[in-house]
mmCIF file with all atom_site columns, C-alpha atoms in Angstrom:
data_model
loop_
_atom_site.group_PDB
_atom_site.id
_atom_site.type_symbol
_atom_site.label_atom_id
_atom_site.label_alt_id
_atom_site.label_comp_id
_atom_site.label_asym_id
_atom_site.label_entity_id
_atom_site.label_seq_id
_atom_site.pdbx_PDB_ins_code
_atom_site.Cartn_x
_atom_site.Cartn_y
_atom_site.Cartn_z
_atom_site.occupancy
_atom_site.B_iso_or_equiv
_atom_site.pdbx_formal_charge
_atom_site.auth_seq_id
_atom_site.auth_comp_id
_atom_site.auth_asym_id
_atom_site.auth_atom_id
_atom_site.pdbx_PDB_model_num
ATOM 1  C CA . UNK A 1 1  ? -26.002 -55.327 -5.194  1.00 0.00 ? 1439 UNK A CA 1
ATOM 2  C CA . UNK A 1 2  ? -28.165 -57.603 -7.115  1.00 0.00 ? 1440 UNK A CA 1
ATOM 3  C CA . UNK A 1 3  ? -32.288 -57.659 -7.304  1.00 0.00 ? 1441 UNK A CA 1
ATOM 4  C CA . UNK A 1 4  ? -34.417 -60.311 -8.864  1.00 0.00 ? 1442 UNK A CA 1
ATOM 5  C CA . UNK A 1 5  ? -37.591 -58.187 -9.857  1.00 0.00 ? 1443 UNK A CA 1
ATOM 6  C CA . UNK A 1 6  ? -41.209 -59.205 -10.797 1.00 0.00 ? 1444 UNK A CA 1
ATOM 7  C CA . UNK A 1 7  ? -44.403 -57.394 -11.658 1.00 0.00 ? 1445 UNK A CA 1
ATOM 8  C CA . UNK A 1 8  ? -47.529 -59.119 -11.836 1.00 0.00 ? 1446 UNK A CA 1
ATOM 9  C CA . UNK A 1 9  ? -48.216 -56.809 -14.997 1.00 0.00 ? 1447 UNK A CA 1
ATOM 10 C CA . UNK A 1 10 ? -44.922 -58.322 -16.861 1.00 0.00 ? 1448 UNK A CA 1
ATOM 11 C CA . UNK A 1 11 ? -41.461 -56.981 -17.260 1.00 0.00 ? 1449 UNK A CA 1
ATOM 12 C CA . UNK A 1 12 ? -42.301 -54.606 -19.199 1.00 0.00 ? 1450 UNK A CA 1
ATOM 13 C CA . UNK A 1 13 ? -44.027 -52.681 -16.267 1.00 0.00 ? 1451 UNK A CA 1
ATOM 14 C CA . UNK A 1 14 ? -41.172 -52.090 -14.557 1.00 0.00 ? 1452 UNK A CA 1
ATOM 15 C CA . UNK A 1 15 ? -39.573 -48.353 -15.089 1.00 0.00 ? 1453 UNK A CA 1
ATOM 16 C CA . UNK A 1 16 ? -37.143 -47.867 -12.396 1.00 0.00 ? 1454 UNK A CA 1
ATOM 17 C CA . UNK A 1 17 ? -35.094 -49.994 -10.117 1.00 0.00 ? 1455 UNK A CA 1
ATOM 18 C CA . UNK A 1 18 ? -33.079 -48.358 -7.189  1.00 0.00 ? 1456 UNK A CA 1
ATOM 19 C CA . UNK A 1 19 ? -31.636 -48.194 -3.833  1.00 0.00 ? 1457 UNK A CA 1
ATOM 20 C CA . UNK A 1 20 ? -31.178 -44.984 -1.165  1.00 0.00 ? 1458 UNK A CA 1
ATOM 21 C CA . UNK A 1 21 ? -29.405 -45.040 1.855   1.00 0.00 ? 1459 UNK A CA 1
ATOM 22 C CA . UNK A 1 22 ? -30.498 -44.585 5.675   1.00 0.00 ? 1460 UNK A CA 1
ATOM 23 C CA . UNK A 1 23 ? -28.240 -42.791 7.941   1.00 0.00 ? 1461 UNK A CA 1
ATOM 24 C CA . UNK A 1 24 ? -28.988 -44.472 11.209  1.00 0.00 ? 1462 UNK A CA 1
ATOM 25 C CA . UNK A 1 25 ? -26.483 -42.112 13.429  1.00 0.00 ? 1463 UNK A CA 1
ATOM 26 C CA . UNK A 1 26 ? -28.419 -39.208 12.421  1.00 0.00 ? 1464 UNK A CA 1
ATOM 27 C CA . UNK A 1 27 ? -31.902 -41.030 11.465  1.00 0.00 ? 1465 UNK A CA 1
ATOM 28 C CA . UNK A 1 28 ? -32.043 -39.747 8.062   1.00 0.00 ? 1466 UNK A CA 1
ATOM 29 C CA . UNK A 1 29 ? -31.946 -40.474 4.131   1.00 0.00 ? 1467 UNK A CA 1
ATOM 30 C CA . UNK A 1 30 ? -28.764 -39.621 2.562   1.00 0.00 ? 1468 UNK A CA 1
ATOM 31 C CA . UNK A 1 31 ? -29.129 -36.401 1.169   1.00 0.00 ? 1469 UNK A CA 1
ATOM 32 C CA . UNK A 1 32 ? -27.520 -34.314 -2.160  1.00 0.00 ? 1470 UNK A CA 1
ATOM 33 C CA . UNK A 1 33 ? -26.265 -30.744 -1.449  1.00 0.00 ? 1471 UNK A CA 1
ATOM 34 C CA . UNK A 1 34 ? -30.073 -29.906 -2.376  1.00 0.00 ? 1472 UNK A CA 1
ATOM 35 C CA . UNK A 1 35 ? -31.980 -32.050 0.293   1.00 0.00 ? 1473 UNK A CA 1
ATOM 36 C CA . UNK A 1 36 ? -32.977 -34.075 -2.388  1.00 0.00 ? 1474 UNK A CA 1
ATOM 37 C CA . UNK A 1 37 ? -32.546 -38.190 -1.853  1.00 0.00 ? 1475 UNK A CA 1
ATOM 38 C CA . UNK A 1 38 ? -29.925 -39.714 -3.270  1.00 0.00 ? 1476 UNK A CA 1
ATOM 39 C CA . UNK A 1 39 ? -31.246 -42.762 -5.428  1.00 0.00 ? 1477 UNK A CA 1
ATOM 40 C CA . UNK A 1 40 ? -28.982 -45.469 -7.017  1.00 0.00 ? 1478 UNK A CA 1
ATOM 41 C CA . UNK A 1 41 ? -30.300 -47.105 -10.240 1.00 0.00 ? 1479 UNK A CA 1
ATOM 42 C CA . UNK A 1 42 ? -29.647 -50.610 -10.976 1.00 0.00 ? 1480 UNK A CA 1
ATOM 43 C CA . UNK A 1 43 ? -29.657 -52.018 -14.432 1.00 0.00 ? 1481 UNK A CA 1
ATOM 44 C CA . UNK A 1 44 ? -30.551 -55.337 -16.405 1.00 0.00 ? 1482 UNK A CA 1
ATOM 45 C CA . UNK A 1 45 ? -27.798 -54.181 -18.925 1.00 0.00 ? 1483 UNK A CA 1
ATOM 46 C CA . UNK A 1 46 ? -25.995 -57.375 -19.038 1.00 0.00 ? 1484 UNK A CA 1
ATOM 47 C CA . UNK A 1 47 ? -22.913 -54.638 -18.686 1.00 0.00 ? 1485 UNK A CA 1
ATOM 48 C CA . UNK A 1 48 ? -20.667 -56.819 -16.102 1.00 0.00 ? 1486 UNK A CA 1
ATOM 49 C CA . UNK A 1 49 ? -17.797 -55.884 -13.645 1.00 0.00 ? 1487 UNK A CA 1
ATOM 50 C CA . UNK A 1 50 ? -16.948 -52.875 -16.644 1.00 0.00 ? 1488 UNK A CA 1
ATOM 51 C CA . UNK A 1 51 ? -20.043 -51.350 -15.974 1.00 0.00 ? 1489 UNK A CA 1
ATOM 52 C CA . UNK A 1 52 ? -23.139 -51.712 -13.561 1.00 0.00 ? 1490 UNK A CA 1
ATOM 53 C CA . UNK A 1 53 ? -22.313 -55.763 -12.329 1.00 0.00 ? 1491 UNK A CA 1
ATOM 54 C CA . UNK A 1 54 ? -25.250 -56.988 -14.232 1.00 0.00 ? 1492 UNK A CA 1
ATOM 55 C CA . UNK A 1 55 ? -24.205 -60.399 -15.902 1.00 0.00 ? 1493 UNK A CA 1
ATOM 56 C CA . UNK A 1 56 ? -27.003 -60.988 -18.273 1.00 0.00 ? 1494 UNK A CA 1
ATOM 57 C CA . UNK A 1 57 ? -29.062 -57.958 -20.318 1.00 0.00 ? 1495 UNK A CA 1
ATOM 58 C CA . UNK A 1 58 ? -32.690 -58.855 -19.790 1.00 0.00 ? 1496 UNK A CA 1
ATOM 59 C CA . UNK A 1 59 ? -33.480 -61.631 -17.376 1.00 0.00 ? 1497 UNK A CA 1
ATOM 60 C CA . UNK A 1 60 ? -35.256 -59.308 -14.880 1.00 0.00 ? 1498 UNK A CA 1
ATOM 61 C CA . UNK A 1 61 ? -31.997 -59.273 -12.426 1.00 0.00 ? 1499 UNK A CA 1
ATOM 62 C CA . UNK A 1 62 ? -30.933 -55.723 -11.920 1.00 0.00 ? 1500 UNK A CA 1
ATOM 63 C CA . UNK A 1 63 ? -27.476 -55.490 -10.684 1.00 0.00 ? 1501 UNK A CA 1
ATOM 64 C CA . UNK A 1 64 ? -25.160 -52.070 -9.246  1.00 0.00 ? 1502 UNK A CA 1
ATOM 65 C CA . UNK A 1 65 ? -21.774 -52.368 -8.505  1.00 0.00 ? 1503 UNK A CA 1
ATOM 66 C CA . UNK A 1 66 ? -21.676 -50.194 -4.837  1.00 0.00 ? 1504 UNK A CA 1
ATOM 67 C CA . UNK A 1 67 ? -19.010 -49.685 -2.035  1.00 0.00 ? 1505 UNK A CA 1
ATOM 68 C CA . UNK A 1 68 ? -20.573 -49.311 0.789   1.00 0.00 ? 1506 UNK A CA 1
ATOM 69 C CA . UNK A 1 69 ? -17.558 -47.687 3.600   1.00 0.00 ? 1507 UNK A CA 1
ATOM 70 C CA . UNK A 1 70 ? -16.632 -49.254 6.884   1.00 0.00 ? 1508 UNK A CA 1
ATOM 71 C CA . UNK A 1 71 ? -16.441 -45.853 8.312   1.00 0.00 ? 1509 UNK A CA 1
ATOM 72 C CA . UNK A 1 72 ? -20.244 -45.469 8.299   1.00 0.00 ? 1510 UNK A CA 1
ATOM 73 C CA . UNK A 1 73 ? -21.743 -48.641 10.225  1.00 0.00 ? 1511 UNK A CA 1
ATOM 74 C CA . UNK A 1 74 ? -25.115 -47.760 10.775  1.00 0.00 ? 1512 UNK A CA 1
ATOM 75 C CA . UNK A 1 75 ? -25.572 -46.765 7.567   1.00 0.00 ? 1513 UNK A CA 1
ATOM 76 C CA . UNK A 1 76 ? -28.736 -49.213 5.973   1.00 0.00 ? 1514 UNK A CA 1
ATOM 77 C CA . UNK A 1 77 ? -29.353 -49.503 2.260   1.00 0.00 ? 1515 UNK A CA 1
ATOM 78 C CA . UNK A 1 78 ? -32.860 -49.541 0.967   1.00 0.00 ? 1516 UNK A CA 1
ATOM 79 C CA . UNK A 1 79 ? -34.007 -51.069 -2.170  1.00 0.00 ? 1517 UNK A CA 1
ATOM 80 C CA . UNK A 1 80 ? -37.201 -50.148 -3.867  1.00 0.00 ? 1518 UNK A CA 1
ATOM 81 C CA . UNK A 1 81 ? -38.604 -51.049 -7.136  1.00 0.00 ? 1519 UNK A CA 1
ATOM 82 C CA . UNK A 1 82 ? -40.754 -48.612 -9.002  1.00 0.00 ? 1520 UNK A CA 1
ATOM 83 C CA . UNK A 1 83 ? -43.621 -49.613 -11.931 1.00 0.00 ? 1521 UNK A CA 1
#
């Protein structure tokens, strides 16, 4: 999963880049054992396929490796970006 991100207030302004998952079946976010959302950071970490996909540390792409299973279909990922 790969996002280009911009902020009209620079790069710097960005904090947090992340996705959370939509359980169409049931018509809800994915959930931990607490009820709290499950979010999935993405980095600009320049990391690779060893780490979180990213292929280049600091261009403003923000990259998370993620398997996404064929057993849930209607399941809909979200991504938000946070400043």
């Amino acid at each position: 999963l790969t996002a280009k991100v911009t902020d009209g207030n620079g790069a710097d302004d960005v904090k947090r880049v992340f996705f959370k998952s939509y359980d169409a079946t049931r018509e809800v976010w994915r959930t931990d054992l607490k009820g709290n959302q499950i979010l999935f950071n993405l980095y600009d970490d320049g990391t690779g396929d060893s780490g979180s996909g990213d292929l280049q540390s600091g261009d403003n792409t923000y990259s998370l490796n993620v398997f996404i299973g064929i057993f849930k279909p209607k399941t809909f990922p979200m991504l938000t970006a946070k400043n």
